[in-house]
Short mmCIF file of C-alpha atoms in Angstrom, two decimals:
data_model
loop_
_atom_site.label_atom_id
_atom_site.label_comp_id
_atom_site.label_asym_id
_atom_site.label_seq_id
_atom_site.Cartn_x
_atom_site.Cartn_y
_atom_site.Cartn_z
CA MET A 4 19.98 -68.54 -66.74
CA ARG A 5 16.23 -68.06 -66.50
CA LYS A 6 16.43 -68.28 -62.70
CA LEU A 7 19.26 -65.73 -62.71
CA TYR A 8 17.19 -63.28 -64.76
CA ILE A 9 14.27 -63.73 -62.42
CA CYS A 10 16.45 -63.03 -59.36
CA MET A 11 17.99 -59.94 -60.97
CA ALA A 12 14.53 -58.65 -61.85
CA CYS A 13 13.27 -59.12 -58.29
CA LEU A 14 16.33 -57.37 -56.92
CA SER A 15 15.81 -54.43 -59.25
CA ILE A 16 12.17 -54.15 -58.14
CA LEU A 17 13.19 -54.10 -54.44
CA VAL A 18 15.85 -51.45 -55.04
CA LEU A 19 13.37 -49.33 -56.97
CA ALA A 20 10.73 -49.71 -54.26
CA GLY A 21 13.24 -48.65 -51.59
CA CYS A 22 14.22 -45.57 -53.56
CA LEU A 23 10.60 -44.58 -54.05
CA GLU A 24 9.91 -45.01 -50.32
CA GLN A 25 12.92 -42.84 -49.40
CA GLU A 26 11.80 -40.21 -51.91
CA GLU A 27 8.30 -40.18 -50.41
CA LYS A 28 9.72 -39.80 -46.89
CA ALA A 29 11.93 -36.96 -48.04
CA GLN A 30 8.91 -35.23 -49.50
CA VAL A 31 6.99 -35.44 -46.16
CA GLU A 32 7.82 -32.33 -44.09
CA THR A 33 7.13 -31.83 -40.36
CA PRO A 34 4.40 -29.18 -40.06
CA ALA A 35 5.35 -25.92 -38.32
CA VAL A 36 3.94 -25.42 -34.82
CA ALA A 37 1.68 -22.37 -34.44
CA VAL A 38 2.85 -19.96 -31.72
CA VAL A 39 2.19 -16.41 -30.56
CA THR A 40 5.20 -14.16 -30.09
CA GLU A 41 6.01 -10.74 -28.70
CA ALA A 42 8.99 -8.49 -29.27
CA VAL A 43 11.77 -7.98 -26.73
CA THR A 44 11.71 -4.31 -25.68
CA GLN A 45 14.02 -2.08 -23.68
CA GLY A 46 13.40 0.57 -21.06
CA ASP A 47 13.59 1.65 -17.43
CA PHE A 48 12.07 -0.84 -14.99
CA PRO A 49 11.66 -0.69 -11.18
CA GLN A 50 13.08 -3.36 -8.92
CA THR A 51 10.69 -4.12 -6.08
CA VAL A 52 10.24 -6.22 -2.96
CA LYS A 53 6.79 -7.83 -2.92
CA VAL A 54 5.28 -8.72 0.47
CA GLY A 55 1.70 -9.16 1.71
CA GLY A 56 0.22 -7.78 4.91
CA THR A 57 -2.94 -6.47 6.60
CA LEU A 58 -3.73 -2.77 6.89
CA ARG A 59 -4.23 -1.19 10.31
CA GLY A 60 -5.45 2.18 11.45
CA ASP A 61 -2.74 4.75 12.07
CA PHE A 62 -3.92 4.66 15.68
CA GLN A 63 -5.73 1.49 16.72
CA SER A 64 -7.09 0.71 20.18
CA SER A 65 -8.44 -2.45 21.77
CA ILE A 66 -11.05 -1.62 24.43
CA LEU A 67 -11.05 -4.07 27.35
CA ALA A 68 -13.90 -4.92 29.69
CA LYS A 69 -13.55 -3.33 33.14
CA VAL A 70 -16.01 -5.77 34.76
CA THR A 71 -17.28 -9.27 34.15
CA SER A 72 -20.83 -8.95 32.84
CA THR A 73 -23.18 -9.90 30.00
CA ALA A 74 -23.40 -8.09 26.67
CA LEU A 75 -26.94 -6.68 26.45
CA GLU A 76 -26.67 -4.60 23.28
CA ILE A 77 -24.15 -3.97 20.49
CA PRO A 78 -25.45 -0.99 18.47
CA VAL A 79 -22.52 -0.94 16.00
CA ARG A 80 -21.06 -3.33 13.41
CA VAL A 81 -17.60 -4.02 12.03
CA GLY A 82 -16.67 -1.45 9.38
CA GLN A 83 -18.97 1.24 10.82
CA LEU A 84 -17.61 4.75 11.28
CA VAL A 85 -18.22 6.13 14.76
CA LYS A 86 -17.63 9.37 16.60
CA LYS A 87 -16.00 9.93 19.97
CA ASN A 88 -18.30 8.91 22.86
CA ASP A 89 -20.66 6.89 20.64
CA ILE A 90 -21.82 3.78 22.54
CA LEU A 91 -20.20 0.63 21.15
CA VAL A 92 -21.33 -2.06 23.61
CA LYS A 93 -23.80 -2.03 26.50
CA LEU A 94 -23.17 -4.46 29.38
CA ASP A 95 -25.64 -5.58 32.03
CA PRO A 96 -25.49 -2.91 34.80
CA GLY A 97 -26.95 -5.37 37.33
CA SER A 98 -24.06 -7.84 37.24
CA VAL A 99 -22.35 -8.91 40.46
CA GLN A 100 -19.18 -6.92 39.76
CA SER A 101 -20.99 -3.83 38.47
CA GLN A 102 -21.28 -0.95 40.93
CA TYR A 103 -23.54 0.94 38.55
CA HIS A 104 -26.82 0.93 40.51
CA GLN A 105 -25.13 1.64 43.83
CA ALA A 106 -23.05 4.48 42.36
CA GLU A 107 -26.16 5.86 40.67
CA ALA A 108 -28.10 5.95 43.95
CA VAL A 109 -25.23 7.62 45.82
CA TYR A 110 -24.84 10.19 43.04
CA GLN A 111 -28.54 11.05 42.95
CA ASN A 112 -28.64 11.43 46.73
CA ALA A 113 -25.52 13.61 46.74
CA SER A 114 -26.95 15.76 43.95
CA LYS A 115 -30.17 16.39 45.90
CA GLN A 116 -28.24 17.11 49.10
CA TYR A 117 -25.96 19.57 47.33
CA SER A 118 -28.98 21.40 45.85
CA ARG A 119 -30.54 21.72 49.32
CA MET A 120 -27.30 22.95 50.83
CA LYS A 121 -26.97 25.62 48.15
CA SER A 122 -30.48 26.85 48.95
CA LEU A 123 -29.70 26.92 52.67
CA PHE A 124 -26.44 28.75 52.07
CA GLU A 125 -28.19 31.39 49.97
CA ALA A 126 -30.69 31.81 52.83
CA GLY A 127 -27.83 32.23 55.29
CA ALA A 128 -28.74 29.09 57.21
CA ILE A 129 -25.38 27.28 56.77
CA SER A 130 -21.75 28.25 56.54
CA GLN A 131 -19.44 28.23 53.49
CA ALA A 132 -17.58 25.24 54.95
CA GLN A 133 -20.79 23.19 55.12
CA LEU A 134 -21.58 24.06 51.47
CA ASP A 135 -18.04 23.15 50.40
CA ALA A 136 -18.34 19.76 52.14
CA ALA A 137 -21.62 19.05 50.35
CA GLU A 138 -20.07 20.06 47.02
CA THR A 139 -17.08 17.79 47.58
CA GLU A 140 -19.36 14.87 48.40
CA TYR A 141 -21.37 15.57 45.26
CA LEU A 142 -18.29 15.73 43.01
CA VAL A 143 -16.90 12.46 44.42
CA ALA A 144 -20.25 10.72 43.88
CA GLN A 145 -20.44 12.12 40.35
CA ALA A 146 -16.96 10.81 39.48
CA SER A 147 -17.79 7.42 40.96
CA PHE A 148 -21.00 7.18 38.95
CA GLU A 149 -19.24 8.22 35.73
CA ASN A 150 -16.63 5.53 36.31
CA ALA A 151 -19.35 2.91 36.90
CA SER A 152 -21.14 4.09 33.75
CA GLN A 153 -17.99 3.74 31.67
CA ALA A 154 -17.67 0.14 32.86
CA VAL A 155 -21.06 -0.87 31.43
CA LEU A 156 -21.49 1.67 28.62
CA ILE A 157 -18.40 1.14 26.45
CA LYS A 158 -17.89 4.21 24.26
CA ALA A 159 -15.62 5.17 21.38
CA PRO A 160 -12.47 6.91 22.69
CA PHE A 161 -12.01 8.80 19.40
CA ASN A 162 -13.47 9.18 15.91
CA GLY A 163 -12.73 6.08 13.85
CA MET A 164 -13.89 2.77 12.41
CA VAL A 165 -14.95 -0.36 14.28
CA VAL A 166 -12.57 -3.09 13.08
CA ASP A 167 -13.37 -5.97 15.45
CA ILE A 168 -16.15 -7.04 17.85
CA PRO A 169 -15.20 -10.42 19.34
CA VAL A 170 -18.39 -10.68 21.46
CA ARG A 171 -22.07 -11.18 20.62
CA VAL A 172 -25.25 -10.16 22.42
CA GLY A 173 -25.77 -12.57 25.30
CA ASP A 174 -22.09 -13.47 25.69
CA GLU A 175 -20.48 -13.22 29.09
CA VAL A 176 -17.70 -10.67 28.92
CA THR A 177 -14.77 -11.34 31.24
CA GLN A 178 -12.92 -8.49 32.90
CA GLY A 179 -9.71 -7.68 31.00
CA ASN A 180 -10.82 -9.27 27.71
CA LYS A 181 -11.20 -7.33 24.48
CA VAL A 182 -14.75 -6.17 23.79
CA VAL A 183 -14.25 -4.04 20.70
CA GLU A 184 -11.40 -2.62 18.58
CA ILE A 185 -11.50 0.76 16.90
CA ALA A 186 -9.08 2.40 14.49
CA ASN A 187 -8.42 5.93 13.31
CA VAL A 188 -8.71 5.70 9.52
CA GLY A 189 -7.46 9.15 8.55
CA ALA A 190 -4.14 7.43 7.82
CA LEU A 191 -3.25 3.76 7.57
CA ARG A 192 -0.31 1.58 8.58
CA LEU A 193 0.92 -1.66 7.08
CA ILE A 194 3.11 -4.04 9.09
CA LEU A 195 5.11 -6.44 6.88
CA ASP A 196 7.16 -9.51 7.79
CA VAL A 197 10.04 -9.29 5.31
CA PRO A 198 12.36 -12.30 4.79
CA THR A 199 16.03 -11.98 5.66
CA THR A 200 16.95 -12.36 1.98
CA GLN A 201 15.02 -9.19 1.06
CA VAL A 202 15.25 -6.86 4.04
CA GLY A 203 18.76 -5.71 3.05
CA GLN A 204 17.26 -4.01 0.00
CA LEU A 205 14.94 -1.82 2.06
CA ARG A 206 15.54 1.69 3.39
CA LYS A 207 13.42 4.23 5.27
CA GLY A 208 11.63 6.59 2.92
CA GLN A 209 11.27 4.13 0.03
CA ILE A 210 8.02 4.30 -1.93
CA VAL A 211 5.39 1.65 -1.16
CA LYS A 212 2.41 0.96 -3.43
CA VAL A 213 -0.58 -1.27 -2.71
CA ALA A 214 -3.40 -2.17 -5.09
CA SER A 215 -7.02 -2.31 -4.01
CA PRO A 216 -8.40 -5.86 -3.58
CA LEU A 217 -11.46 -4.64 -5.48
CA GLU A 218 -9.37 -4.98 -8.67
CA ASP A 219 -10.60 -1.66 -10.00
CA GLY A 220 -7.13 -0.24 -10.57
CA THR A 221 -7.15 1.89 -7.40
CA GLU A 222 -3.72 2.27 -5.80
CA MET A 223 -2.48 3.85 -2.60
CA THR A 224 1.04 5.19 -2.15
CA GLY A 225 2.98 5.44 1.09
CA THR A 226 6.50 5.18 2.49
CA VAL A 227 8.62 2.86 4.62
CA VAL A 228 8.82 4.48 8.07
CA SER A 229 10.68 1.87 10.13
CA ILE A 230 12.68 -1.35 9.78
CA ALA A 231 13.35 -3.64 12.74
CA ASP A 232 16.99 -3.95 13.77
CA ALA A 233 16.62 -7.65 14.61
CA ALA A 234 14.66 -10.56 13.17
CA ASN A 235 11.69 -12.15 14.91
CA MET A 236 12.99 -15.24 16.74
CA ASP A 237 10.01 -17.36 15.63
CA THR A 238 9.58 -16.33 11.98
CA ARG A 239 13.18 -15.24 11.23
CA SER A 240 11.70 -12.26 9.38
CA PHE A 241 12.08 -8.51 9.95
CA GLU A 242 9.13 -6.27 10.82
CA VAL A 243 8.84 -3.37 8.38
CA GLU A 244 6.25 -0.63 8.96
CA CYS A 245 4.80 1.43 6.12
CA ARG A 246 2.53 4.47 6.49
CA PHE A 247 -0.08 5.90 4.16
CA GLU A 248 -0.94 9.50 4.99
CA ASN A 249 -4.33 9.54 3.27
CA ALA A 250 -6.48 6.42 3.00
CA SER A 251 -7.91 5.95 -0.51
CA ARG A 252 -11.29 4.50 -1.37
CA GLY A 253 -11.28 0.72 -1.13
CA PHE A 254 -8.69 0.61 1.67
CA ALA A 255 -9.52 0.15 5.36
CA PRO A 256 -8.18 -1.52 8.50
CA GLY A 257 -8.33 -5.30 8.22
CA VAL A 258 -7.94 -5.37 4.42
CA TYR A 259 -5.19 -7.70 3.14
CA VAL A 260 -2.98 -6.12 0.48
CA VAL A 261 0.23 -6.92 -1.38
CA ALA A 262 2.86 -4.19 -1.05
CA LEU A 263 5.37 -3.34 -3.76
CA ILE A 264 8.35 -1.47 -2.33
CA GLN A 265 10.57 0.12 -4.99
CA THR A 266 14.21 -0.52 -4.15
CA ASN A 267 15.95 0.47 -7.41
CA MET A 268 15.35 1.61 -11.00
CA LEU A 269 16.98 -0.42 -13.78
CA SER A 270 18.01 1.68 -16.78
CA ASP A 271 17.63 0.39 -20.36
CA ALA A 272 16.73 -3.10 -19.18
CA LEU A 273 15.63 -5.85 -21.59
CA LEU A 274 11.90 -6.42 -21.05
CA VAL A 275 9.84 -9.50 -21.92
CA SER A 276 6.30 -10.62 -21.20
CA ASN A 277 5.86 -12.74 -18.10
CA ASP A 278 4.05 -15.25 -20.33
CA ALA A 279 7.33 -15.95 -22.12
CA LEU A 280 9.14 -17.16 -18.99
CA MET A 281 9.46 -20.87 -18.18
CA TYR A 282 10.78 -22.19 -14.87
CA ARG A 283 12.60 -25.52 -14.86
CA SER A 284 14.85 -26.99 -12.16
CA GLY A 285 15.29 -23.65 -10.48
CA LYS A 286 16.30 -21.87 -13.68
CA THR A 287 14.43 -19.57 -16.04
CA TYR A 288 14.20 -20.03 -19.81
CA LEU A 289 12.34 -18.68 -22.83
CA TYR A 290 12.01 -19.59 -26.50
CA SER A 291 13.43 -17.11 -29.00
CA ILE A 292 12.51 -17.16 -32.69
CA GLY A 293 15.31 -17.50 -35.25
CA SER A 294 14.33 -17.56 -38.96
CA ASP A 295 11.56 -20.13 -38.61
CA THR A 296 12.77 -22.26 -35.69
CA VAL A 297 13.07 -21.72 -31.94
CA ALA A 298 16.02 -21.73 -29.59
CA MET A 299 15.83 -22.11 -25.82
CA ILE A 300 17.67 -19.32 -24.00
CA ALA A 301 18.50 -19.18 -20.29
CA VAL A 302 17.80 -15.81 -18.69
CA GLU A 303 18.11 -14.21 -15.26
CA VAL A 304 15.07 -12.31 -14.00
CA LEU A 305 16.29 -8.99 -12.57
CA ALA A 306 12.85 -7.63 -11.66
CA GLU A 307 9.27 -8.80 -12.09
CA GLY A 308 6.14 -6.73 -12.62
CA ASP A 309 2.48 -7.55 -13.12
CA SER A 310 2.83 -8.29 -16.84
CA MET A 311 6.48 -7.68 -17.78
CA SER A 312 9.86 -8.64 -16.38
CA ALA A 313 13.36 -7.24 -16.76
CA VAL A 314 15.77 -10.02 -17.76
CA GLN A 315 19.43 -10.57 -18.54
CA GLY A 316 20.64 -13.07 -21.15
CA GLN A 317 21.53 -13.61 -24.80
CA LEU A 318 18.72 -11.40 -26.10
CA THR A 319 18.39 -8.24 -28.17
CA THR A 320 15.49 -5.98 -29.04
CA ALA A 321 15.61 -7.40 -32.57
CA GLN A 322 14.31 -10.75 -31.29
CA ARG A 323 10.82 -12.08 -30.64
CA VAL A 324 9.94 -14.56 -27.90
CA VAL A 325 7.17 -17.14 -27.67
CA VAL A 326 4.37 -16.24 -25.24
CA VAL A 327 1.80 -18.90 -26.25
CA GLY A 328 2.53 -22.47 -27.37
CA GLN A 329 5.71 -23.32 -25.45
CA LYS A 330 4.38 -26.72 -24.35
CA ASN A 331 4.53 -27.95 -27.95
CA LEU A 332 8.13 -26.88 -28.53
CA THR A 333 11.63 -28.28 -28.23
CA PRO A 334 14.82 -26.49 -29.32
CA GLY A 335 14.98 -26.42 -33.13
CA THR A 336 11.23 -26.89 -33.64
CA LYS A 337 9.95 -25.22 -36.80
CA VAL A 338 7.28 -22.62 -35.96
CA ARG A 339 4.89 -20.19 -37.57
CA GLU A 340 2.97 -17.21 -36.20
CA ALA A 341 -0.56 -18.24 -35.27
CA ASP A 342 -3.44 -16.68 -37.15
CA LYS A 343 -4.92 -13.76 -35.24
#
């Protein structure tokens, strides 16, 4: 009997210990995860096509070398504004192909001869025909010299900005190669390569906005002026040209920008912070707050902006979504708003 009592006592102690352990576990609660949330809002939101490209002058010209020679002087730099007939590059006038010195000598001789013939004509010593012949010879020599000068003194064909100088002082410049490129910057163009999946949303006249790379909030607004009828055979993309009538500060030829072309305006769309969106296996999700736990909701992004996106899904403006702390969550996790 004594052994029986001892066994029953031990059993009672084990049962009691198990109950106490279960009670202690029941009393231990999983702490709530701290998160930051933002409200779901509603409003109008633009749908856009977002494509990057490089700005060009409205009129841009590459100036080619007329002779093979050596670059002696380059008095301008990339980004410099120049006026028509300003000298951009000086080539060696004594090069083998250059006719500069010969044309100069012929022109000077013809000029002196023409001056003498005018004096003789005024004195009645020669006829009108002889004077006309001297004048013709002078004008031909003058044109030849001007042409030779243009070959070695490369000048700006119009007012604009120097956007490229592919040669340096001392380089040999080959006939037909680009020496300098200049652009008219009164207006700017933007050539975009738009993917096939997006080009169908574009139309002539749509508004195009680009932000300054200086990140100072400056924007420039233009329009779509042309859309290629066929795709480029190499890139499979469509060339879309945009034009900006007045160049704003911070924008110039050669500057890379990202264009936002507005294709549609969504009315009363559900809007959430971009920080709330999670991308997994090609789908988009976010965490929505219930009473004190989170639920994972699949959404479709209809349009994306710099900080907000328009979405479609099981959401209402009465809900709040997690924007900080998603990495620590799973569906059903208990949460609390982080101290601010």
